[in-house]
Coordinates of C-alpha atoms and ligand atoms in Angstrom, one line a residue:
M29 CA 13.4 65.1 7.2
V30 CA 9.6 64.2 5.3
F31 CA 11.3 63.0 2.4
W32 CA 14.3 60.2 4.2
G33 CA 10.7 59.0 6.7
L34 CA 9.5 58.4 3.5
V35 CA 12.6 56.4 1.8
L36 CA 12.6 55.3 6.1
G37 CA 9.4 53.5 5.1
A38 CA 9.7 52.8 2.0
L39 CA 12.7 50.3 2.7
L40 CA 11.1 48.9 4.8
V41 CA 8.7 47.9 3.6
V42 CA 10.3 46.0 1.0
T43 CA 12.3 44.5 3.8
T44 CA 9.6 42.6 5.2
G45 CA 7.7 41.6 1.9
C46 CA 11.6 40.5 0.9
L47 CA 12.0 38.2 4.8
Y48 CA 7.7 37.4 4.0
L49 CA 8.9 36.0 0.6
L50 CA 12.0 34.0 2.0
G51 CA 9.6 33.1 4.5
V52 CA 11.9 34.3 7.4
L53 CA 8.9 36.0 8.4
R54 CA 6.3 32.9 8.6
Q55 CA 5.3 32.0 12.1
R56 CA 3.2 28.5 12.8
R57 CA -0.7 29.0 14.1
P58 CA -2.5 28.3 17.0
Q59 CA -3.6 25.0 15.6
E60 CA -0.3 24.4 12.5
P61 CA 0.9 21.4 12.4
P62 CA 4.3 21.6 13.7
L63 CA 6.4 23.8 11.4
D64 CA 9.9 23.2 10.5
K65 CA 11.4 26.1 8.4
G66 CA 14.8 24.0 7.1
S67 CA 18.1 27.2 8.4
I68 CA 18.0 28.9 4.7
P69 CA 15.5 31.2 3.8
W70 CA 13.7 30.5 0.6
L71 CA 15.2 27.0 0.5
G72 CA 14.1 25.6 3.6
H73 CA 15.4 21.6 3.3
A74 CA 14.8 22.4 -0.6
M75 CA 18.3 20.1 -0.9
A76 CA 18.1 17.5 1.7
F77 CA 15.0 17.1 0.3
R78 CA 16.0 16.9 -3.1
K79 CA 19.2 14.3 -2.0
N80 CA 17.1 11.9 -1.0
M81 CA 13.4 12.6 0.1
F82 CA 13.3 8.3 1.3
E83 CA 15.5 9.6 4.2
F84 CA 15.0 13.4 5.3
L85 CA 10.7 12.6 5.8
K86 CA 11.7 9.9 7.8
H87 CA 13.4 12.5 9.6
M88 CA 11.4 14.6 9.7
W89 CA 8.2 11.8 10.7
A90 CA 11.5 10.5 14.2
K91 CA 11.7 14.6 14.1
H92 CA 8.1 15.7 14.4
G93 CA 5.2 12.9 14.0
D94 CA 2.8 12.5 11.9
V95 CA 2.4 15.7 10.4
F96 CA 4.5 18.4 10.2
T97 CA 4.8 21.4 7.3
V98 CA 8.1 22.6 6.1
Q99 CA 9.7 24.0 3.8
L100 CA 11.2 24.1 -0.3
G101 CA 12.3 26.0 -2.4
G102 CA 9.5 28.7 -1.2
Q103 CA 6.7 26.3 -1.1
Y104 CA 5.5 25.1 2.2
F105 CA 4.1 21.8 1.9
T106 CA 2.6 19.8 4.6
F107 CA 2.8 15.9 5.0
V108 CA 0.7 13.6 6.8
M109 CA 1.9 10.4 6.9
D110 CA -0.6 8.3 9.2
P111 CA -1.8 6.1 6.3
L112 CA -5.9 6.3 8.5
S113 CA -6.3 10.1 8.3
F114 CA -5.8 9.9 4.7
G115 CA -9.4 9.4 4.0
P116 CA -10.6 12.7 4.7
I117 CA -7.8 14.7 1.5
L118 CA -8.0 11.7 -0.8
K119 CA -12.2 12.5 -0.6
D120 CA -12.3 15.8 -0.5
A121 CA -16.0 15.9 -0.7
Q122 CA -16.1 20.1 -0.1
R123 CA -12.8 20.4 -2.8
K124 CA -11.0 22.5 -0.4
L125 CA -7.8 21.2 -2.2
D126 CA -6.8 21.4 -5.2
F127 CA -5.2 18.5 -7.8
V128 CA -5.5 19.5 -10.5
K129 CA -3.6 23.6 -10.4
Y130 CA -0.5 21.6 -9.4
A131 CA -0.9 19.7 -11.3
E132 CA -1.0 22.8 -14.7
K133 CA 1.7 24.3 -13.2
L134 CA 4.0 20.8 -13.7
V135 CA 3.3 19.6 -17.4
L136 CA 3.6 23.2 -18.5
K137 CA 6.5 23.2 -17.1
V138 CA 8.4 20.0 -18.1
F139 CA 6.0 19.4 -21.8
G140 CA 5.3 22.9 -23.0
Y141 CA 2.0 22.4 -22.5
H142 CA -0.9 25.0 -22.0
S143 CA -3.7 22.3 -19.9
G144 CA -7.3 23.4 -21.1
Q145 CA -10.3 23.9 -18.7
G146 CA -11.5 20.3 -19.1
D147 CA -8.6 18.0 -19.7
Y148 CA -8.7 16.4 -16.8
R149 CA -12.3 15.2 -17.2
M150 CA -11.5 13.8 -20.6
I151 CA -8.0 11.9 -20.1
H152 CA -10.2 10.4 -17.0
S153 CA -13.3 9.6 -19.8
A154 CA -11.0 8.5 -22.4
S155 CA -9.3 6.4 -19.9
T156 CA -12.4 4.9 -18.6
K157 CA -13.5 4.2 -21.9
Y158 CA -10.4 2.8 -23.4
L159 CA -8.0 2.1 -20.5
M160 CA -10.9 -0.6 -18.9
G161 CA -13.3 -2.8 -19.2
D162 CA -14.5 -3.7 -23.4
G163 CA -11.8 -1.6 -24.3
L164 CA -8.8 -2.7 -22.7
E165 CA -9.4 -6.4 -24.6
D166 CA -8.9 -4.8 -27.9
L167 CA -6.0 -3.1 -26.2
N168 CA -4.4 -6.3 -24.3
K169 CA -4.9 -7.7 -28.3
T170 CA -2.4 -4.8 -29.4
M171 CA -0.3 -5.2 -27.1
L172 CA -0.1 -9.5 -27.3
D173 CA 1.0 -8.4 -30.9
S174 CA 2.7 -5.6 -30.3
L175 CA 5.0 -7.2 -27.6
S176 CA 5.7 -10.2 -30.4
L177 CA 6.5 -8.1 -32.7
V178 CA 9.7 -6.4 -30.3
M179 CA 10.3 -9.5 -28.4
L180 CA 10.7 -12.0 -31.5
G181 CA 10.7 -9.2 -34.7
P182 CA 9.2 -8.9 -37.5
T183 CA 9.0 -12.3 -38.8
G184 CA 8.0 -13.9 -36.1
Q185 CA 10.9 -16.3 -34.6
S186 CA 14.0 -14.1 -34.9
L187 CA 15.5 -15.1 -32.1
D188 CA 17.8 -17.8 -32.9
S189 CA 16.6 -20.2 -29.5
S190 CA 19.6 -22.7 -29.0
C191 CA 22.5 -19.3 -28.1
W192 CA 22.4 -17.2 -25.1
H193 CA 21.9 -14.3 -25.1
E194 CA 23.2 -11.5 -22.7
D195 CA 22.2 -7.4 -21.3
G196 CA 21.7 -5.4 -18.2
L197 CA 18.2 -6.1 -17.4
F198 CA 16.8 -2.8 -16.4
H199 CA 18.1 -1.2 -19.9
F200 CA 15.5 -4.7 -21.8
C201 CA 12.7 -4.4 -19.4
Y202 CA 12.3 -0.5 -20.5
N203 CA 13.0 -1.2 -23.8
V204 CA 10.5 -4.1 -24.3
L205 CA 7.8 -2.2 -23.2
F206 CA 8.9 1.0 -24.5
K207 CA 8.4 0.1 -27.8
A208 CA 5.7 -2.8 -27.7
G209 CA 3.4 0.7 -25.2
Y210 CA 4.1 3.9 -27.7
L211 CA 3.5 0.9 -31.0
S212 CA 0.7 -0.2 -29.3
L213 CA -0.5 3.9 -28.4
F214 CA 0.8 6.0 -30.9
G215 CA 0.6 3.6 -33.8
Y216 CA 2.2 1.8 -36.8
T217 CA 2.8 2.5 -40.5
K218 CA 3.0 0.6 -43.2
D219 CA 6.2 -0.3 -42.6
Q220 CA 7.5 -2.4 -39.5
E221 CA 10.7 -3.1 -39.6
Q222 CA 11.0 1.1 -40.2
D223 CA 8.8 1.8 -37.8
L224 CA 10.9 0.1 -34.9
R225 CA 13.5 1.4 -35.9
Q226 CA 11.9 4.6 -35.5
A227 CA 10.7 2.6 -31.5
E228 CA 14.2 2.1 -30.7
E229 CA 15.3 5.8 -31.8
L230 CA 13.2 7.1 -29.6
F231 CA 13.3 4.7 -26.3
V232 CA 17.3 6.3 -26.7
Q233 CA 16.2 9.9 -26.6
F234 CA 13.4 9.1 -23.9
R235 CA 15.7 7.5 -21.2
K236 CA 17.7 10.7 -22.0
F237 CA 14.5 12.8 -21.2
D238 CA 13.9 10.4 -18.5
R239 CA 17.7 10.4 -16.5
L240 CA 17.8 14.7 -16.8
F241 CA 13.8 14.8 -15.2
P242 CA 14.2 14.7 -11.9
R243 CA 16.7 17.5 -11.8
F244 CA 15.1 19.1 -14.4
V245 CA 11.5 19.3 -12.1
Y246 CA 13.7 20.4 -9.5
S247 CA 15.1 22.8 -11.9
L248 CA 18.9 22.3 -11.2
L249 CA 20.3 21.4 -13.9
G250 CA 23.0 23.0 -15.5
P251 CA 23.0 25.1 -18.8
R252 CA 23.6 22.7 -21.7
E253 CA 21.0 20.5 -19.6
W254 CA 18.9 22.5 -20.1
R255 CA 19.9 23.0 -24.1
E256 CA 19.2 19.5 -24.1
V257 CA 15.8 19.3 -22.6
G258 CA 14.9 22.0 -24.6
R259 CA 16.4 20.2 -27.6
L260 CA 14.6 16.8 -26.6
Q261 CA 11.5 18.2 -25.9
R262 CA 11.6 19.4 -29.6
L263 CA 12.7 16.2 -30.9
F264 CA 9.3 14.3 -29.0
H265 CA 7.5 17.1 -30.6
K266 CA 8.4 16.5 -34.2
A267 CA 8.3 12.2 -33.4
L268 CA 4.9 13.0 -32.4
S269 CA 3.1 15.6 -33.9
V270 CA -0.1 15.5 -35.5
K271 CA 1.0 16.0 -38.8
R272 CA 2.7 12.7 -38.9
N273 CA 0.2 10.7 -37.4
L274 CA -1.7 11.4 -41.0
E275 CA 0.9 8.6 -42.5
K276 CA -0.2 6.3 -39.2
N277 CA -2.5 3.7 -38.6
G278 CA -4.3 1.7 -35.9
I279 CA -3.0 4.5 -34.2
S280 CA -5.1 3.6 -29.9
R281 CA -8.6 5.1 -29.6
W282 CA -7.2 6.6 -27.0
I283 CA -5.4 8.6 -27.5
S284 CA -7.8 9.7 -30.9
Y285 CA -10.2 10.1 -29.1
M286 CA -8.2 12.6 -26.7
L287 CA -6.8 14.2 -29.3
Q288 CA -10.4 15.2 -31.4
Y289 CA -11.9 16.6 -28.6
L290 CA -8.6 18.6 -28.6
R291 CA -8.9 19.6 -31.9
E292 CA -12.4 20.4 -31.5
R293 CA -11.5 22.7 -28.8
G294 CA -9.8 24.8 -31.1
V295 CA -6.4 23.4 -29.9
A296 CA -3.5 25.0 -32.3
P297 CA -1.5 21.1 -33.6
A298 CA 2.0 22.6 -32.0
M299 CA 0.4 22.5 -28.6
Q300 CA -1.6 18.6 -29.6
D301 CA 2.2 17.6 -29.7
K302 CA 3.1 18.4 -26.5
F303 CA -0.1 16.8 -25.3
N304 CA 1.2 13.4 -26.9
F305 CA 4.7 14.1 -25.9
M306 CA 3.3 14.0 -22.5
M307 CA 1.2 11.1 -23.5
L308 CA 4.2 8.9 -24.0
W309 CA 5.9 10.3 -21.0
A310 CA 2.7 9.1 -18.3
S311 CA 2.3 5.9 -20.3
Q312 CA 5.5 4.7 -20.6
G313 CA 7.8 6.2 -17.8
N314 CA 6.6 3.4 -15.2
T315 CA 5.6 0.2 -16.7
G316 CA 9.9 -0.4 -18.6
P317 CA 10.8 0.2 -14.4
T318 CA 8.1 -1.8 -13.0
S319 CA 9.0 -4.4 -14.9
F320 CA 12.3 -4.5 -14.3
W321 CA 11.7 -5.3 -10.8
A322 CA 8.8 -8.0 -11.5
L323 CA 11.7 -9.8 -13.2
L324 CA 14.2 -8.9 -10.4
F325 CA 12.4 -10.1 -8.1
L326 CA 11.5 -13.5 -9.1
L327 CA 15.1 -14.2 -10.6
K328 CA 16.7 -13.8 -6.8
H329 CA 13.4 -16.0 -5.2
P330 CA 13.3 -19.4 -6.9
E331 CA 10.2 -20.3 -5.4
A332 CA 8.6 -17.3 -6.7
L333 CA 9.6 -17.9 -10.6
Q334 CA 8.9 -21.9 -10.0
A335 CA 4.8 -20.3 -8.5
V336 CA 4.7 -18.9 -11.1
R337 CA 5.2 -20.8 -13.6
E338 CA 3.1 -23.5 -12.2
E339 CA 0.4 -20.8 -12.7
A340 CA 1.5 -19.5 -17.1
T341 CA 1.2 -24.0 -17.2
Q342 CA -2.0 -24.4 -15.2
V343 CA -3.9 -21.2 -17.3
L344 CA -2.0 -21.6 -21.2
G345 CA -0.7 -25.8 -21.0
E346 CA 2.4 -26.7 -22.1
A347 CA 2.7 -23.3 -24.1
R348 CA 6.0 -23.4 -26.6
L349 CA 6.6 -21.5 -29.6
K350 CA 6.3 -23.0 -33.2
A351 CA 9.1 -21.7 -35.2
R352 CA 8.3 -18.2 -37.7
Q353 CA 4.9 -17.5 -35.6
S354 CA 4.0 -14.9 -32.6
F355 CA 3.0 -15.0 -29.4
D356 CA -0.4 -17.1 -28.9
F357 CA -2.0 -16.9 -26.3
K358 CA -5.6 -16.0 -24.9
V359 CA -5.3 -12.4 -23.6
S360 CA -8.9 -13.6 -20.9
T361 CA -6.4 -16.5 -19.8
L362 CA -5.2 -12.5 -17.6
H363 CA -8.2 -12.9 -15.1
H364 CA -7.1 -16.4 -14.2
T365 CA -2.8 -15.1 -12.3
P366 CA -3.5 -15.0 -8.5
V367 CA 0.1 -15.4 -8.1
L368 CA 1.0 -13.6 -11.0
D369 CA -1.4 -10.4 -9.5
S370 CA 0.3 -10.9 -6.0
V371 CA 4.1 -10.9 -7.6
M372 CA 2.6 -7.9 -9.5
E373 CA 1.2 -5.9 -6.1
E374 CA 4.2 -7.0 -4.1
T375 CA 6.4 -5.6 -6.4
L376 CA 4.1 -1.9 -6.9
R377 CA 4.9 -1.9 -3.3
L378 CA 8.9 -2.5 -3.3
G379 CA 9.1 -0.5 -6.1
A380 CA 6.6 2.8 -6.7
A381 CA 6.9 5.6 -4.8
P382 CA 4.5 8.1 -6.2
T383 CA 4.1 11.7 -4.4
L384 CA 0.7 12.8 -3.6
L385 CA 0.0 16.3 -3.2
R386 CA -3.0 18.6 -3.4
V387 CA -3.0 22.9 -2.8
V388 CA -4.9 24.2 -0.1
H389 CA -6.9 26.9 -1.3
N390 CA -8.6 27.9 2.0
D391 CA -7.8 27.2 5.9
H392 CA -9.2 23.9 6.4
I393 CA -9.8 21.9 9.2
L394 CA -8.0 18.8 8.6
K395 CA -8.9 16.2 11.4
M396 CA -7.0 12.7 12.1
A397 CA -8.2 9.7 12.6
S398 CA -6.7 9.8 16.5
G399 CA -9.8 13.2 17.2
Q400 CA -6.4 15.4 17.0
E401 CA -6.6 18.5 14.2
Y402 CA -5.1 20.4 12.6
L403 CA -4.5 23.5 10.9
L404 CA -4.6 23.4 6.9
R405 CA -3.4 27.4 5.4
S406 CA -4.1 28.6 2.6
G407 CA -1.9 28.0 -0.1
D408 CA -0.2 25.4 1.0
I409 CA 0.4 22.2 -0.2
V410 CA -0.5 18.3 1.4
A411 CA 2.0 16.2 0.7
L412 CA 1.2 12.1 0.9
F413 CA 4.0 9.7 0.8
P414 CA 3.5 6.1 1.0
Y415 CA 6.3 3.7 0.3
L416 CA 6.9 5.1 3.1
S417 CA 3.8 5.7 5.7
V418 CA 2.0 2.8 3.8
H419 CA 4.8 0.3 1.7
M420 CA 7.0 0.8 4.3
D421 CA 5.1 0.2 7.7
P422 CA 5.5 -2.8 9.7
D423 CA 2.7 -2.7 10.7
I424 CA 0.3 -3.2 8.3
H425 CA 3.1 -5.1 5.9
P426 CA 5.6 -7.7 7.8
E427 CA 9.0 -8.0 7.3
P428 CA 8.5 -4.6 5.2
T429 CA 11.3 -4.1 3.0
T430 CA 11.4 -8.4 2.1
F431 CA 9.8 -9.5 -1.5
K432 CA 7.6 -12.1 -0.1
Y433 CA 5.5 -13.1 -3.9
D434 CA 2.7 -14.5 -1.9
R435 CA 1.9 -11.3 0.3
F436 CA -1.3 -10.7 -1.8
L437 CA -2.3 -14.2 -1.5
N438 CA -5.2 -15.4 1.6
P439 CA -5.2 -19.5 2.2
N440 CA -6.7 -20.3 -0.3
G441 CA -5.1 -18.8 -3.7
S442 CA -8.1 -15.5 -3.6
R443 CA -6.6 -12.4 -3.0
K444 CA -5.9 -11.1 -0.5
V445 CA -7.7 -7.9 0.4
D446 CA -7.2 -7.6 4.3
F447 CA -4.6 -5.3 6.2
Y448 CA -4.7 -3.9 8.9
K449 CA -2.5 -1.0 11.4
A450 CA -3.1 -0.8 15.0
G451 CA -6.0 -3.1 14.7
K452 CA -8.1 -1.4 12.0
K453 CA -8.8 -2.6 8.6
I454 CA -6.8 -0.3 6.2
H455 CA -8.2 0.7 3.4
H456 CA -4.9 2.8 1.7
Y457 CA -2.5 -0.5 2.0
T458 CA -0.5 0.6 -0.9
M459 CA -0.8 3.4 -3.4
P460 CA 1.1 2.6 -6.2
W461 CA -1.4 4.4 -8.3
G462 CA -2.2 7.6 -6.7
S463 CA -5.6 7.6 -4.8
G464 CA -8.8 10.0 -5.2
V465 CA -9.6 12.2 -7.6
S466 CA -5.7 11.3 -8.7
I467 CA -5.2 7.8 -9.4
C468 CA -3.6 6.9 -12.2
P469 CA -6.3 6.5 -15.0
G470 CA -3.5 3.4 -16.5
R471 CA -3.7 1.3 -13.6
F472 CA -5.1 -2.0 -15.3
L473 CA -3.6 -1.5 -18.7
A474 CA -0.4 -1.0 -16.8
T475 CA -1.2 -4.0 -15.1
N476 CA -1.9 -6.1 -17.6
E477 CA 1.0 -5.2 -20.6
M478 CA 3.2 -6.1 -17.4
K479 CA 1.4 -8.9 -16.5
L480 CA 1.6 -10.4 -20.5
F481 CA 5.2 -10.0 -20.7
V482 CA 6.3 -11.7 -17.7
L483 CA 3.9 -14.4 -18.6
L484 CA 5.5 -14.7 -22.1
M485 CA 9.4 -13.8 -20.2
V486 CA 8.0 -16.5 -18.3
T487 CA 6.7 -19.3 -20.1
Y488 CA 8.6 -18.8 -23.4
F489 CA 12.1 -17.9 -21.7
D490 CA 15.2 -19.8 -19.7
L491 CA 16.1 -16.8 -18.0
E492 CA 19.1 -16.4 -15.0
L493 CA 21.2 -13.9 -13.6
V494 CA 25.2 -13.5 -15.0
D495 CA 25.9 -13.4 -11.2
P496 CA 23.4 -15.5 -9.6
N497 CA 24.4 -13.7 -6.3
T498 CA 23.9 -10.3 -7.3
P499 CA 22.4 -8.1 -4.8
V500 CA 19.0 -6.4 -6.1
P501 CA 20.1 -3.2 -6.4
P502 CA 19.6 0.4 -4.0
V503 CA 17.1 2.5 -5.3
D504 CA 18.6 5.8 -7.1
P505 CA 17.5 7.8 -4.5
Q506 CA 17.5 10.7 -7.3
R507 CA 14.0 8.9 -7.7
W508 CA 11.9 9.1 -5.2
G509 CA 9.2 10.1 -5.2
F510 CA 8.5 10.5 -9.6
G511 CA 6.8 7.0 -9.3
T512 CA 8.6 4.0 -10.3
T513 CA 11.7 3.5 -8.6
Q514 CA 14.5 2.6 -10.8
P515 CA 17.9 1.5 -9.4
S516 CA 20.7 2.8 -9.0
H517 CA 23.4 0.6 -11.2
E518 CA 22.8 -2.1 -14.0
V519 CA 22.3 -5.6 -13.3
R520 CA 23.6 -8.3 -15.6
F521 CA 21.6 -11.5 -17.1
R522 CA 20.6 -13.6 -20.1
Y523 CA 17.4 -15.2 -21.8
R524 CA 17.4 -17.6 -24.7
L525 CA 14.1 -18.4 -26.8
R526 CA 13.1 -22.5 -25.8
P527 CA 13.2 -25.0 -28.1
T528 CA 10.5 -24.6 -30.3
S529 CA 7.5 -27.8 -30.6
Ligands
HEM16 C1 3.3 0.7 -13.2 C2 3.5 1.0 -13.9 C3 2.1 3.1 -13.7 C4 2.9 3.4 -12.5 C5 2.8 3.3 -11.4 C6 1.5 4.6 -12.6 C7 1.5 5.9 -11.5 C8 0.5 6.8 -12.1 C9 0.2 8.0 -11.2 C10 1.4 7.7 -9.0 C11 -0.2 9.2 -11.1 C12 -0.2 10.5 -10.2 C13 -1.2 10.0 -9.4 C14 -0.9 11.5 -9.3 O1 -0.7 12.9 -9.6 O2 -1.8 11.7 -7.6 C15 0.0 8.6 -12.6 C16 -0.9 9.9 -13.3 C17 -1.5 9.3 -15.1 N1 -1.6 8.0 -15.4 FE1 -0.8 6.7 -14.5 N2 0.6 5.2 -14.3 C18 1.4 3.6 -14.6 C19 0.9 3.6 -15.9 C20 0.4 4.5 -16.7 C21 -0.4 3.5 -18.2 C22 0.6 2.4 -18.5 C23 -0.8 4.5 -18.7 C24 -1.5 5.0 -19.9 C25 -1.8 3.8 -21.2 C26 -1.2 5.4 -17.4 C27 -1.7 7.0 -17.0 C28 -1.2 7.9 -16.4 C29 -2.4 9.5 -17.3 C30 -2.8 10.1 -18.4 C31 -1.8 10.1 -15.6 C32 -2.7 11.4 -15.3 C33 -3.7 11.8 -14.7 C34 -4.4 12.8 -14.7 O3 -4.1 14.0 -15.7 O4 -5.3 12.7 -14.1 N3 -0.3 5.0 -16.6 N4 0.2 7.4 -13.2

């Protein structure tokens, strides 16, 4: 009798434990946000979320209001949708929300990289030194040379200006930006032709990884795809290995500084290779897609293209490429392009859709702008999706789905920074780079390289859509939440170098 009592007791404990793990027993506590566990134990709403995060969150927002907690694959996420209440989450002076913990888990899974204690600070201090201010000026020049090399070939102008070239616009932009960005940051050998070939091959593999990326993060790959991801990871570790760095010169100071830090901390070379892969991903995964949206919007809005071209002529003069020369202009011009700045800001508003995540350290109260208070539970994740809650808010940005090239310009031509929600000035009126502790440290370089590329394209090239009536393609729904979105299909375009003088 005693024996069966013990067995029953043990069974009860195990069953309760399982139910707890499956999330079945979790109940909304007083003051906590509305809780929506979904109908499937443990998975919760994971399938709907992964299928189309944007539509899912729209639905949940309409159902529950500005704050709600949903279960996604055994983890509880509290989404905060009121941008006037973002302040305490992004500033988090009491350090009750942790960005690093979640990021470390993710990079271990995706890049195989074991983060060290000071990594986060090291990346940000390297970026402050070399991706901003004076350090950035050097990199801008390198980037211009790399764009010249990639777009015109090693001997200067190798494109025949008398004929049109046709390509997919997404492929073209991603390809050019990737190769120029990769070579500028990870360096050249003495053989530029060979460097270009290697960069091209790396791009092909990068796109394979990129296509699998969203489903890889969500653990949705089939066995063959898992093997493919493993192969690609090994390929990148080898291609970016620190051993190969010895053959290169001109590795950016950003990368060299970070590798030196890792070396001095005794991090094994194999782990440094994985770090390089992570940096390649962070630096090259968004600039190409963003440049695609920028050029597409310009091609679909001739008045915007005209305004950018006029501004380019003002700052660059009547630029014409001389035979066998590379692009030649002062990168300092990039500081004097308010129209292009507005175009890029508008492009990022429409194209960039990251998710910002923080792990809740201890139970604590989140005070909303309305005065309402919510209890956040330790171990849950607080999530922001500014694309929906900020970029697409018609109160902040009237006609939010429309591209307006001058949305970020004041009538006097200066940069517009005053935006309002419910009559209150709003600090975070776009958030393509994230914000707070996790803000993208490469945002200034990224902006400059994309601006350089767009300037080169509109100044030195004629370009047009193969079918001018082709609509702007919808976003591939798998890409919501992963930085810059990608189109669900290609758009064909043609380009031709303008005749030389
Ligand atoms: C259009 C281009 C880009 C966009 C939209 C973008 C956006 C972002 C976003 C949203 C994050 C994460 C924020 C978060 O987790 O809260 C991030 C992180 C990061 N980005 Fe960028 N990024 C771009 C280009 C670049 C470039 C060119 C570089 C470097 C040269 C770079 C380096 C990084 C790094 C190293 C991180 C991780 C920082 C950390 O661990 O704290 N990004 N970026």
